[in-house]
Short mmCIF file of C-alpha atoms in Angstrom, two decimals:
data_model
loop_
_atom_site.label_atom_id
_atom_site.label_comp_id
_atom_site.label_asym_id
_atom_site.label_seq_id
_atom_site.Cartn_x
_atom_site.Cartn_y
_atom_site.Cartn_z
CA MET A 1 -0.10 0.42 -0.41
CA SER A 2 1.71 3.42 -1.12
CA ALA A 3 1.86 6.04 1.40
CA ALA A 4 -0.84 7.94 -0.85
CA GLN A 5 -3.04 5.07 0.49
CA VAL A 6 -3.09 5.55 4.01
CA ALA A 7 -5.24 7.37 5.65
CA HIS A 8 -2.78 9.50 7.46
CA PRO A 9 -3.41 12.27 9.41
CA ALA A 10 -1.89 14.79 6.98
CA VAL A 11 -4.89 14.59 4.90
CA GLN A 12 -7.72 13.83 7.65
CA LEU A 13 -6.02 17.32 9.07
CA ALA A 14 -6.20 19.35 6.23
CA ALA A 15 -9.44 17.90 5.07
CA GLU A 16 -10.61 18.90 8.54
CA GLY A 17 -9.31 22.21 8.18
CA ALA A 18 -10.80 23.00 4.73
CA SER A 19 -14.39 20.93 5.45
CA ASP A 20 -14.84 23.75 8.13
CA HIS A 21 -15.01 26.12 6.02
CA ARG A 22 -15.49 25.13 2.85
CA THR A 23 -18.41 27.20 1.82
CA LEU A 24 -16.31 30.27 2.41
CA ILE A 25 -13.29 27.94 -0.21
CA ILE A 26 -16.15 27.55 -2.49
CA THR A 27 -16.79 30.85 -2.81
CA LEU A 28 -13.57 32.24 -2.94
CA PHE A 29 -13.43 30.67 -5.60
CA ALA A 30 -16.45 31.20 -7.16
CA VAL A 31 -15.99 35.01 -6.28
CA PHE A 32 -12.88 34.42 -9.15
CA VAL A 33 -14.36 32.55 -11.52
CA VAL A 34 -17.11 34.81 -11.91
CA ALA A 35 -15.59 37.45 -11.91
CA THR A 36 -12.32 36.40 -15.06
CA LEU A 37 -15.56 35.38 -16.22
CA GLY A 38 -16.97 38.87 -16.88
CA ILE A 39 -13.87 40.37 -17.37
CA THR A 40 -13.65 37.53 -20.10
CA VAL A 41 -17.67 38.57 -22.00
CA TRP A 42 -16.11 42.33 -22.14
CA ALA A 43 -13.20 41.34 -23.84
CA GLY A 44 -15.62 39.26 -26.10
CA ARG A 45 -17.04 41.88 -26.95
CA GLN A 46 -14.61 44.22 -28.62
CA THR A 47 -12.99 41.31 -30.19
CA LYS A 48 -14.36 42.36 -34.13
CA SER A 49 -11.23 40.70 -35.84
CA ALA A 50 -8.09 38.56 -36.65
CA ALA A 51 -5.81 41.08 -35.06
CA ASP A 52 -8.46 41.28 -31.48
CA PHE A 53 -8.35 37.27 -31.39
CA TYR A 54 -4.30 36.67 -31.89
CA ALA A 55 -2.75 39.65 -31.23
CA GLY A 56 -5.30 41.89 -28.57
CA GLY A 57 -5.17 44.12 -30.67
CA ARG A 58 -2.23 44.72 -30.43
CA GLN A 59 -3.10 47.84 -27.59
CA PHE A 60 -1.36 46.95 -24.10
CA THR A 61 1.44 48.98 -23.14
CA GLY A 62 4.86 47.36 -22.16
CA PHE A 63 3.97 47.17 -18.40
CA GLN A 64 0.39 45.21 -18.92
CA ASN A 65 2.51 42.96 -21.12
CA GLY A 66 4.68 42.23 -18.70
CA LEU A 67 2.45 41.50 -16.22
CA ALA A 68 0.17 38.80 -18.38
CA VAL A 69 3.73 37.38 -19.50
CA SER A 70 4.65 36.68 -15.78
CA GLY A 71 1.35 35.66 -15.44
CA ASP A 72 1.86 32.96 -18.11
CA TYR A 73 4.40 32.33 -17.17
CA MET A 74 5.09 31.68 -13.60
CA SER A 75 2.04 28.23 -13.68
CA ALA A 76 0.77 25.68 -11.14
CA ALA A 77 4.16 24.13 -11.91
CA SER A 78 6.01 27.11 -10.57
CA PHE A 79 3.81 27.70 -6.74
CA LEU A 80 3.32 24.28 -6.42
CA GLY A 81 5.60 21.93 -8.03
CA ILE A 82 8.36 23.90 -6.94
CA ALA A 83 7.59 24.17 -3.23
CA GLY A 84 7.04 20.27 -4.05
CA SER A 85 10.21 19.66 -4.83
CA ILE A 86 12.53 22.07 -3.00
CA ALA A 87 9.96 20.79 0.39
CA LEU A 88 11.33 17.17 -0.07
CA PHE A 89 14.68 17.42 -1.68
CA GLY A 90 15.93 20.63 -0.12
CA TYR A 91 18.62 21.68 -2.33
CA ASP A 92 18.21 19.59 -5.56
CA GLY A 93 14.30 21.24 -5.34
CA PHE A 94 15.92 24.16 -5.41
CA LEU A 95 17.14 24.04 -8.86
CA TYR A 96 14.07 24.14 -10.50
CA SER A 97 14.01 27.95 -9.14
CA ILE A 98 17.30 28.32 -10.98
CA GLY A 99 16.00 27.17 -14.32
CA PHE A 100 13.02 29.17 -15.06
CA LEU A 101 14.68 32.40 -13.79
CA VAL A 102 17.93 31.63 -16.08
CA ALA A 103 15.46 30.45 -18.53
CA TRP A 104 13.79 34.08 -19.04
CA LEU A 105 17.10 35.41 -20.05
CA VAL A 106 17.94 33.53 -23.13
CA ALA A 107 14.42 34.53 -23.88
CA LEU A 108 15.91 38.27 -23.86
CA LEU A 109 18.04 38.01 -25.02
CA LEU A 110 17.40 36.37 -27.97
CA VAL A 111 14.37 36.06 -29.32
CA ALA A 112 11.67 38.88 -27.58
CA GLU A 113 12.26 41.42 -29.71
CA PRO A 114 13.32 39.58 -33.15
CA LEU A 115 10.13 37.90 -32.94
CA ARG A 116 7.90 40.31 -31.96
CA ASN A 117 9.13 42.36 -35.16
CA SER A 118 10.03 39.50 -37.33
CA GLY A 119 5.99 38.17 -36.85
CA ARG A 120 2.22 38.56 -36.79
CA TYR A 121 0.58 35.67 -34.21
CA THR A 122 2.41 32.85 -34.37
CA MET A 123 6.16 30.77 -34.87
CA GLY A 124 5.38 29.41 -38.25
CA ASP A 125 4.91 33.39 -39.10
CA VAL A 126 8.97 34.03 -38.81
CA LEU A 127 9.28 30.01 -40.32
CA ALA A 128 7.50 30.89 -43.20
CA TYR A 129 8.92 34.17 -44.27
CA ARG A 130 12.36 33.24 -46.06
CA MET A 131 11.08 29.56 -46.78
CA ARG A 132 8.04 27.00 -48.02
CA GLN A 133 4.99 28.81 -46.57
CA ARG A 134 2.44 24.86 -46.05
CA PRO A 135 5.61 22.55 -44.82
CA VAL A 136 6.63 25.03 -42.29
CA ARG A 137 3.56 26.24 -41.23
CA THR A 138 2.39 22.60 -40.83
CA ALA A 139 5.63 21.61 -38.68
CA ALA A 140 5.45 24.94 -37.14
CA GLY A 141 1.41 24.27 -36.00
CA ALA A 142 1.88 20.54 -34.95
CA SER A 143 5.05 21.34 -32.92
CA THR A 144 3.42 24.14 -31.06
CA ILE A 145 0.33 22.52 -30.54
CA VAL A 146 2.34 19.13 -29.94
CA VAL A 147 4.61 21.34 -26.23
CA SER A 148 1.48 23.07 -25.63
CA ILE A 149 -0.69 19.98 -24.41
CA PHE A 150 2.40 18.55 -22.76
CA TYR A 151 2.11 22.28 -21.08
CA LEU A 152 -1.35 21.70 -20.10
CA LEU A 153 -1.26 18.26 -19.00
CA ALA A 154 0.99 20.02 -15.84
CA GLN A 155 -1.78 22.01 -15.01
CA MET A 156 -4.83 19.85 -14.97
CA ALA A 157 -3.21 17.89 -13.18
CA GLY A 158 -2.31 20.84 -10.50
CA ALA A 159 -6.32 21.68 -10.13
CA GLY A 160 -7.54 17.52 -9.86
CA VAL A 161 -4.70 17.99 -6.92
CA LEU A 162 -5.71 21.31 -5.39
CA VAL A 163 -9.72 21.20 -5.82
CA SER A 164 -8.57 17.25 -4.13
CA LEU A 165 -7.35 19.01 -1.26
CA LEU A 166 -9.95 21.40 -0.65
CA LEU A 167 -13.13 19.54 -1.13
CA GLY A 168 -12.55 17.00 -0.01
CA ILE A 169 -12.52 14.84 -3.08
CA THR A 170 -10.16 11.42 -2.90
CA SER A 171 -11.88 9.43 -5.69
CA ASP A 172 -10.59 8.94 -8.78
CA GLY A 173 -13.80 10.14 -10.57
CA GLY A 174 -14.07 13.56 -9.11
CA LYS A 175 -10.35 13.61 -9.47
CA ILE A 176 -11.43 13.75 -13.55
CA ALA A 177 -14.66 15.92 -13.19
CA ILE A 178 -12.09 18.58 -11.50
CA VAL A 179 -9.82 17.92 -14.34
CA ALA A 180 -12.89 18.08 -16.87
CA LEU A 181 -14.25 21.03 -15.50
CA VAL A 182 -11.06 23.20 -15.55
CA GLY A 183 -11.15 21.90 -19.09
CA LEU A 184 -14.28 23.61 -19.58
CA LEU A 185 -13.70 26.74 -17.96
CA MET A 186 -10.01 27.57 -19.72
CA ILE A 187 -12.36 26.57 -23.22
CA VAL A 188 -15.09 29.71 -22.28
CA TYR A 189 -12.84 31.43 -21.25
CA VAL A 190 -10.36 31.89 -25.13
CA THR A 191 -13.41 30.93 -27.32
CA ILE A 192 -15.05 33.85 -25.79
CA GLY A 193 -12.24 36.41 -25.22
CA GLY A 194 -9.27 36.52 -26.90
CA MET A 195 -6.61 37.37 -26.66
CA LYS A 196 -7.91 40.09 -24.86
CA GLY A 197 -9.75 38.02 -22.38
CA THR A 198 -7.27 36.09 -21.89
CA THR A 199 -4.49 38.91 -21.48
CA TRP A 200 -7.05 40.73 -18.50
CA VAL A 201 -7.65 37.48 -16.81
CA GLN A 202 -3.27 36.66 -16.86
CA MET A 203 -3.02 39.92 -15.16
CA VAL A 204 -4.80 39.78 -12.51
CA LYS A 205 -3.89 36.70 -11.88
CA ALA A 206 -0.93 37.78 -11.76
CA VAL A 207 -1.73 39.95 -8.89
CA LEU A 208 -3.39 37.37 -6.73
CA LEU A 209 -0.33 35.37 -7.17
CA ILE A 210 1.75 37.75 -6.03
CA ALA A 211 0.02 39.09 -2.99
CA GLY A 212 -0.84 35.92 -1.64
CA THR A 213 2.78 34.30 -2.53
CA LEU A 214 4.06 37.34 -0.88
CA LEU A 215 1.62 37.20 1.97
CA ILE A 216 2.51 33.66 3.11
CA THR A 217 6.43 34.49 2.67
CA PHE A 218 6.01 37.35 4.95
CA LEU A 219 4.09 34.43 7.26
CA ILE A 220 7.12 32.41 7.61
CA LEU A 221 9.17 34.35 7.82
CA LEU A 222 7.93 36.07 10.28
CA LYS A 223 7.48 32.69 12.86
CA PHE A 224 11.35 32.27 12.49
CA HIS A 225 12.43 36.23 13.61
CA PHE A 226 13.02 37.01 9.79
CA ASN A 227 16.72 34.95 10.39
CA ILE A 228 17.06 32.55 7.53
CA SER A 229 19.58 30.74 8.83
CA ASP A 230 17.10 28.81 11.71
CA LEU A 231 14.46 28.79 8.60
CA LEU A 232 17.58 26.59 6.59
CA GLY A 233 17.87 24.65 9.93
CA SER A 234 14.67 23.36 10.90
CA ALA A 235 13.88 22.23 7.56
CA ALA A 236 16.81 20.09 7.35
CA THR A 237 16.48 19.26 10.50
CA ASN A 238 12.69 18.39 10.36
CA SER A 239 13.66 15.98 6.58
CA GLY A 240 15.15 13.57 8.77
CA LYS A 241 17.95 14.27 6.09
CA GLY A 242 19.92 16.36 8.25
CA HIS A 243 22.66 18.63 6.59
CA ALA A 244 22.34 16.40 3.11
CA PHE A 245 18.52 18.90 2.92
CA LEU A 246 20.68 21.49 2.30
CA GLU A 247 23.06 20.33 -0.26
CA PRO A 248 24.09 19.07 -3.47
CA GLY A 249 22.48 15.46 -4.39
CA LEU A 250 20.32 14.37 -2.28
CA LYS A 251 17.62 13.75 -5.80
CA TYR A 252 20.25 14.08 -7.87
CA GLY A 253 23.46 12.46 -7.37
CA ALA A 254 23.16 9.46 -5.85
CA THR A 255 23.58 7.52 -9.47
CA GLY A 256 25.58 8.08 -12.41
CA THR A 257 22.17 8.45 -14.16
CA SER A 258 20.52 10.33 -11.88
CA LYS A 259 23.64 13.34 -12.68
CA LEU A 260 23.01 12.78 -15.76
CA ASP A 261 19.55 13.99 -15.12
CA PHE A 262 19.81 16.69 -13.80
CA LEU A 263 22.12 17.67 -17.01
CA SER A 264 19.52 16.74 -19.19
CA LEU A 265 16.22 18.54 -16.75
CA GLY A 266 18.77 22.32 -16.77
CA ILE A 267 19.66 22.02 -20.09
CA ALA A 268 16.15 22.04 -20.88
CA LEU A 269 14.80 24.64 -18.43
CA VAL A 270 17.04 26.44 -19.43
CA LEU A 271 16.10 26.50 -23.54
CA GLY A 272 13.38 25.68 -23.41
CA THR A 273 11.20 29.40 -22.23
CA ALA A 274 12.46 31.15 -25.19
CA GLY A 275 10.64 27.89 -27.74
CA LEU A 276 7.64 28.14 -25.84
CA PRO A 277 4.90 28.79 -27.60
CA HIS A 278 2.74 30.87 -25.62
CA ILE A 279 5.13 32.58 -23.81
CA LEU A 280 6.50 33.55 -27.70
CA ILE A 281 3.14 35.51 -29.01
CA ARG A 282 3.06 37.25 -26.19
CA PHE A 283 5.03 39.45 -27.36
CA TYR A 284 2.81 40.61 -30.81
CA THR A 285 -0.44 42.03 -28.01
CA VAL A 286 2.62 45.76 -27.61
CA PRO A 287 2.70 47.84 -30.56
CA THR A 288 5.72 48.77 -31.06
CA ALA A 289 9.63 46.56 -30.27
CA LYS A 290 10.30 48.50 -27.57
CA ALA A 291 7.30 47.92 -26.03
CA ALA A 292 8.10 44.08 -26.12
CA ARG A 293 11.82 45.30 -24.77
CA LYS A 294 10.22 46.88 -21.55
CA SER A 295 7.51 43.99 -21.65
CA VAL A 296 10.72 41.78 -21.31
CA ASN A 297 11.98 43.42 -18.39
CA TRP A 298 9.23 44.16 -16.52
CA ALA A 299 8.33 39.86 -16.48
CA ILE A 300 11.97 39.59 -15.29
CA GLY A 301 11.86 41.84 -12.47
CA ILE A 302 8.54 40.34 -11.32
CA ILE A 303 9.20 36.27 -12.12
CA GLY A 304 12.51 37.06 -10.31
CA ALA A 305 10.78 38.05 -7.23
CA PHE A 306 8.31 35.04 -6.79
CA TYR A 307 11.31 33.12 -7.45
CA LEU A 308 12.99 33.94 -4.60
CA MET A 309 9.41 33.65 -2.87
CA THR A 310 9.39 29.44 -3.66
CA ILE A 311 12.56 29.38 -1.81
CA VAL A 312 10.98 30.64 1.21
CA LEU A 313 7.84 28.32 0.67
CA GLY A 314 9.38 25.07 0.22
CA PHE A 315 11.99 25.58 3.07
CA GLY A 316 8.98 26.58 4.95
CA ALA A 317 7.41 24.07 4.01
CA ALA A 318 9.66 21.18 4.54
CA ALA A 319 10.44 23.57 8.85
CA LEU A 320 6.50 22.95 9.50
CA LEU A 321 5.54 20.20 7.99
CA LYS A 322 6.59 16.32 8.67
CA PRO A 323 8.02 14.84 4.52
CA ASP A 324 5.70 11.49 5.18
CA ASP A 325 2.74 14.04 5.77
CA ILE A 326 3.55 16.35 2.95
CA ILE A 327 3.66 12.72 0.41
CA ALA A 328 0.45 11.42 2.48
CA SER A 329 -1.15 14.16 0.81
CA ASN A 330 0.19 13.51 -2.89
CA LYS A 331 2.84 11.85 -3.43
CA ALA A 332 4.84 14.08 -6.09
CA GLY A 333 4.38 16.84 -3.30
CA ASN A 334 1.88 18.87 -4.97
CA THR A 335 0.27 20.40 -1.99
CA ALA A 336 2.71 21.15 0.01
CA ALA A 337 2.68 24.93 -0.19
CA PRO A 338 -1.28 25.05 0.46
CA LEU A 339 -0.28 22.51 3.64
CA ALA A 340 2.21 25.01 4.43
CA ALA A 341 -0.59 27.82 4.64
CA LEU A 342 -3.16 25.88 6.42
CA GLU A 343 0.01 25.53 9.57
CA ILE A 344 1.49 29.21 9.03
CA GLY A 345 -2.50 30.16 10.12
CA GLY A 346 -3.21 28.65 12.76
CA GLY A 347 -3.49 24.11 11.80
CA ALA A 348 -6.10 22.72 10.73
CA GLY A 349 -9.68 23.44 12.71
CA SER A 350 -8.65 26.98 12.73
CA THR A 351 -10.05 30.18 10.59
CA GLY A 352 -6.95 31.99 10.14
CA GLY A 353 -4.96 28.27 9.10
CA ALA A 354 -8.88 27.95 6.80
CA VAL A 355 -8.92 30.81 5.29
CA LEU A 356 -4.92 31.44 4.75
CA LEU A 357 -5.67 27.60 2.51
CA ALA A 358 -8.68 29.06 0.44
CA VAL A 359 -6.74 32.49 -0.06
CA ILE A 360 -3.68 29.96 -1.48
CA SER A 361 -6.29 27.64 -3.27
CA ALA A 362 -7.90 29.73 -5.03
CA VAL A 363 -4.87 32.03 -5.81
CA ALA A 364 -3.57 28.27 -7.29
CA PHE A 365 -6.46 27.86 -9.01
CA ALA A 366 -6.76 31.42 -10.58
CA THR A 367 -3.23 30.27 -12.11
CA ILE A 368 -4.64 27.68 -13.36
CA LEU A 369 -6.91 28.43 -15.43
CA ALA A 370 -5.29 31.52 -16.78
CA VAL A 371 -1.96 29.25 -17.83
CA VAL A 372 -4.15 27.41 -19.51
CA ALA A 373 -6.54 29.70 -21.03
CA GLY A 374 -2.78 31.08 -22.75
CA LEU A 375 -1.38 27.44 -23.80
CA THR A 376 -4.91 27.09 -25.28
CA LEU A 377 -4.70 29.91 -27.11
CA ALA A 378 -1.12 29.56 -28.91
CA SER A 379 -2.54 26.44 -29.90
CA SER A 380 -5.56 27.93 -31.40
CA SER A 381 -3.92 30.78 -33.25
CA SER A 382 -1.31 28.20 -34.65
CA PHE A 383 -3.67 25.54 -35.98
CA ALA A 384 -5.89 28.23 -37.69
CA HIS A 385 -3.73 30.42 -38.96
CA ASP A 386 -0.52 28.36 -40.03
CA ILE A 387 -2.43 25.43 -40.86
CA TYR A 388 -6.06 26.17 -41.40
CA ALA A 389 -5.94 29.24 -42.99
CA ASN A 390 -2.55 29.25 -44.96
CA VAL A 391 -2.11 25.16 -45.72
CA ILE A 392 -4.93 24.20 -46.44
CA ARG A 393 -7.67 26.74 -47.18
CA LYS A 394 -3.75 27.87 -49.82
CA GLY A 395 -4.46 32.08 -48.05
CA LYS A 396 -7.28 32.52 -49.05
CA ALA A 397 -9.85 32.09 -45.62
CA THR A 398 -11.53 35.66 -44.35
CA GLU A 399 -10.17 36.70 -41.31
CA LYS A 400 -14.49 35.44 -40.12
CA GLU A 401 -13.47 32.25 -41.04
CA GLU A 402 -10.04 32.07 -39.54
CA VAL A 403 -11.45 33.18 -36.04
CA ARG A 404 -14.17 30.50 -36.35
CA ALA A 405 -11.16 27.56 -36.72
CA ALA A 406 -9.35 28.51 -33.99
CA LYS A 407 -12.55 28.67 -31.72
CA TRP A 408 -13.03 24.89 -32.79
CA ALA A 409 -9.31 24.08 -32.37
CA THR A 410 -9.80 25.26 -28.50
CA VAL A 411 -12.76 23.02 -28.41
CA ALA A 412 -10.58 19.54 -29.72
CA ILE A 413 -7.65 20.36 -27.79
CA GLY A 414 -9.23 21.16 -24.94
CA ILE A 415 -10.87 17.01 -24.90
CA VAL A 416 -7.63 15.85 -25.13
CA SER A 417 -6.13 17.54 -22.46
CA ILE A 418 -9.05 16.94 -20.59
CA GLY A 419 -8.08 12.75 -21.37
CA LEU A 420 -4.53 13.57 -21.28
CA GLY A 421 -4.86 15.44 -17.93
CA ALA A 422 -6.63 12.72 -15.97
CA MET A 423 -4.57 10.56 -16.80
CA ALA A 424 -1.03 12.38 -15.23
CA ARG A 425 -3.33 13.61 -12.21
CA ASP A 426 -0.75 11.62 -9.55
CA LEU A 427 3.27 13.34 -11.58
CA ASN A 428 4.33 16.42 -9.92
CA VAL A 429 3.55 19.55 -12.17
CA ALA A 430 7.49 20.91 -11.96
CA GLY A 431 8.17 17.22 -13.39
CA LEU A 432 5.95 17.88 -16.56
CA VAL A 433 6.65 21.36 -17.01
CA ALA A 434 10.21 20.66 -17.78
CA LEU A 435 9.58 18.02 -19.89
CA ALA A 436 7.60 20.47 -22.44
CA PHE A 437 10.72 23.02 -21.88
CA ALA A 438 12.29 19.78 -23.21
CA VAL A 439 9.81 19.83 -25.90
CA ALA A 440 9.54 23.14 -26.75
CA ALA A 441 13.68 23.88 -26.67
CA SER A 442 14.72 20.46 -29.23
CA ALA A 443 11.46 20.83 -31.64
CA ASN A 444 11.13 25.20 -31.71
CA LEU A 445 14.23 26.93 -29.94
CA PRO A 446 16.98 25.62 -33.37
CA THR A 447 14.33 26.65 -35.98
CA ILE A 448 14.31 30.01 -34.59
CA LEU A 449 17.30 30.98 -34.16
CA TYR A 450 18.39 28.88 -37.34
CA SER A 451 15.90 31.34 -39.37
CA LEU A 452 16.77 34.63 -37.09
CA PHE A 453 20.73 34.00 -37.45
CA TRP A 454 21.52 30.94 -40.61
CA LYS A 455 21.18 32.65 -43.84
CA ARG A 456 22.19 29.34 -45.33
CA PHE A 457 19.01 27.53 -43.44
CA THR A 458 16.26 25.38 -45.96
CA THR A 459 13.16 24.60 -45.93
CA GLN A 460 14.71 20.77 -44.82
CA GLY A 461 16.52 22.29 -41.95
CA ALA A 462 13.35 23.35 -40.41
CA LEU A 463 11.90 20.08 -41.02
CA TRP A 464 14.41 17.89 -39.91
CA SER A 465 14.89 20.16 -36.81
CA ILE A 466 10.85 20.29 -36.59
CA TYR A 467 10.25 17.14 -36.93
CA GLY A 468 13.27 16.01 -35.81
CA GLY A 469 13.38 17.40 -32.20
CA LEU A 470 10.16 16.89 -31.51
CA ALA A 471 9.47 12.91 -32.10
CA SER A 472 12.70 12.93 -30.33
CA SER A 473 11.50 13.98 -27.38
CA VAL A 474 8.09 13.09 -27.35
CA LEU A 475 9.62 9.26 -28.35
CA LEU A 476 12.31 9.45 -25.17
CA VAL A 477 9.30 10.94 -22.60
CA LEU A 478 7.03 8.22 -23.81
CA PHE A 479 9.75 4.98 -22.71
CA SER A 480 10.86 7.12 -20.04
CA PRO A 481 10.61 6.33 -15.99
CA VAL A 482 7.83 9.10 -16.36
CA VAL A 483 5.42 6.99 -18.22
CA SER A 484 6.57 3.97 -16.65
CA SER A 485 8.34 1.19 -13.84
CA LYS A 486 8.50 3.07 -11.07
CA PRO A 487 5.65 4.28 -8.03
CA SER A 488 5.76 7.33 -9.10
CA SER A 489 5.08 7.32 -12.98
CA MET A 490 1.31 7.39 -15.04
CA PHE A 491 1.61 4.45 -15.60
CA PRO A 492 3.19 2.25 -12.13
CA ASP A 493 1.72 -0.78 -12.86
CA VAL A 494 4.31 -1.73 -15.93
CA ASP A 495 7.41 -1.84 -17.38
CA PHE A 496 8.01 -0.33 -21.15
CA ALA A 497 11.32 1.54 -19.86
CA TRP A 498 14.27 1.24 -21.47
CA PHE A 499 15.44 5.21 -22.37
CA PRO A 500 17.14 5.56 -18.43
CA LEU A 501 16.58 9.26 -17.88
CA GLU A 502 13.46 11.72 -16.68
CA ASN A 503 14.14 14.41 -18.86
CA PRO A 504 15.08 14.37 -22.71
CA GLY A 505 16.57 17.79 -23.40
CA LEU A 506 20.28 16.05 -23.54
CA ILE A 507 19.46 14.03 -26.05
CA SER A 508 16.93 15.48 -27.88
CA ILE A 509 18.18 19.33 -28.01
CA PRO A 510 21.46 19.10 -29.49
CA LEU A 511 19.85 16.73 -32.42
CA GLY A 512 17.05 19.58 -33.08
CA PHE A 513 19.93 22.14 -33.82
CA LEU A 514 22.27 18.97 -35.41
CA LEU A 515 19.18 17.57 -37.46
CA GLY A 516 18.36 21.58 -38.94
CA TRP A 517 21.98 21.63 -39.55
CA ILE A 518 22.20 17.72 -41.27
CA GLY A 519 18.68 19.21 -43.06
CA SER A 520 19.89 22.53 -44.27
CA LEU A 521 23.71 21.35 -45.88
CA LEU A 522 22.07 18.09 -47.70
CA SER A 523 19.14 20.39 -48.87
CA LYS A 524 19.64 20.78 -53.34
CA GLU A 525 17.44 23.92 -52.28
CA GLU A 526 18.91 27.48 -52.42
CA PRO A 527 18.50 29.70 -49.78
CA ASP A 528 17.16 33.42 -50.63
CA LYS A 529 19.47 35.54 -49.68
CA GLY A 530 17.11 38.22 -49.68
CA LYS A 531 15.41 37.18 -47.95
CA TYR A 532 17.24 36.58 -45.67
CA ALA A 533 18.23 40.46 -45.79
CA GLU A 534 14.57 41.50 -45.57
CA LEU A 535 14.27 39.59 -42.34
CA GLU A 536 17.14 40.11 -40.78
CA VAL A 537 16.71 44.15 -41.57
CA LYS A 538 13.26 44.20 -40.07
CA SER A 539 13.97 41.66 -37.16
CA LEU A 540 16.35 44.01 -35.70
CA THR A 541 15.09 47.46 -36.72
CA GLY A 542 11.50 46.65 -36.78
CA VAL A 543 10.86 48.01 -39.58
CA ALA A 544 7.31 47.29 -41.87
CA ALA A 545 6.83 45.25 -38.95
CA HIS A 546 2.85 44.36 -38.89
#
C-alpha cells in the first residue's frame, strides 16, 4: 500500500481544515471564476478582428504585457511543483527555481525583440517568411500543439490535486471531474475572450499570485523571526535528512544516471522558455519592439521576485511539515504550499488556517485557469493561422473563418487535454512542465534561432529540426520512467522504460540543432539570401513590422 493510500493524519487534518470552512473556500473559488468570466465576456465584445483575437489588437503597454507574461509564466508548476520539490528534496528541488529564472534571460537576449519585429500572430510567421510556406507552417503548427498539450498536462494535474485537497475528494472519478471542469472553463475563456480576455485574466492572476505568495512568505519568515539560517536549519532537521537536505545530491547525485538527469533537466529549463509557444505569442500583443523589450524587463523583475519567494515557501513547508505528511497528501509533493498555508495560519480547525488555505488555493486555481487559457490560445491560433488558413485554405480564408477555426480548435485541444490530464493527475507538476520545456527546446528553439541568424538555413533544415526534435523528445519521454516502471510514473504497474532519464533534453535538444544543420547542408534548395537580408533588417530594426 502506498503512502498516498494510507489514511494519514496530514490528509485528515487538511480535509478537516477545509471542511470546517468549505463554504468560504467554495465562495472564494466562485468569486474568482465569476469575475474572470465577466472580464472575458467584456473583452469578447471588443474582439472584432483576427488581430484582436490573436494579439489583443496590439494595444497593451509594456507594463501590462510584462504583468501578463509573468502571469503566463508563473504556472501551477512554479507555485505547487517547485514548493513541493524543495520541501521533499531541499537544494535539488530549488534548482527548478534557478532554471526557470535563468531561462528568461535567454528569451530576452535571443528571441523577444526579433520575434516581435518579424511575425504577426504565431511562430510559423517567422519561419515561413524565407521558406516554403505550407510544409513549414504545418510543422510549426504541429509542434506548437504538442508542446502546449504537454504543458497543459501539468496545469490539469495541479488543478485535480488542489481542488481534491480542498473539497475532500479522494475518488478518481471526482478528480477526473475537476480536470474536466478546468478544461471547460478554459474553452469558454478562449472562445469568448480571445487574446484580450486571456491577457486581462493573466494580469489579474499575476497580481493575486504575487500578493498571496508574498503573504505566506512574510508569515513564514515572521515565524522564524526573519532569520533565514533558523528557517533552513529547521527544514534540514525536520526533513530527517540533516545537513544533506541543504546540499546538492539528494535527488540528482546518488547515481551516474541521476547526475545525467540533472544535466538534462538544466538544459531543458534554460533553453525551453525561448521556444514555448504561449510565451512567444505574448510578444505580438504590444505595439512596438521597444514595448516588447520593456515588457520582458518587467516580467524578469516580477518573475525573479516570485522565484525568490518559492524558496521560502518550499523550505518553510519542509520546516513546518513532516515529509510523510506532504507525501501522504500528494506523493509528488504538489500540496506542500497549501498545507504550509494551513499550518502557518494556525493549523487544522483554526479559522486563520482555513482562510489562508482557501486564499492560497483559490490563487493557485486562478493561476491554473489563466495559464491553460494562454496555452490553449497559442495552440488554437497556430492551428487556425498556420494550418487552416495558410495550408488547408492556401491563404484564401477570411478573418472570420480563421477565427471560427481557432475556436473549434480550442474545443478539440480542450477535450484532448482533459483526457491526458486525467491520466497525469498523480505526477509532479514541475516535472511535467520540464518535459514541455524539453520538447519546446528540441523542436522550436533550433528552428527559430537558425531562421533568425543563419542565412544558409533551408526549408528541409527547418522540417528536419522541428519533426526530428519533436519526435525524439516525445519518443524518449514515452519510454522513460515518467510514463512507466516507477511508483511515481503515469502507469506504475507496467515497465517499458528503456530510456533511463526522466527528461530527454540532453539527447533531443542537441539532436534538434544537429538535424537542422545537416538538413540544410544536404538540401538541394538554394537559400533565398535576399529574403534573409530582409528578415535580418526587419528583426533587428522593426521596419515594416506588422
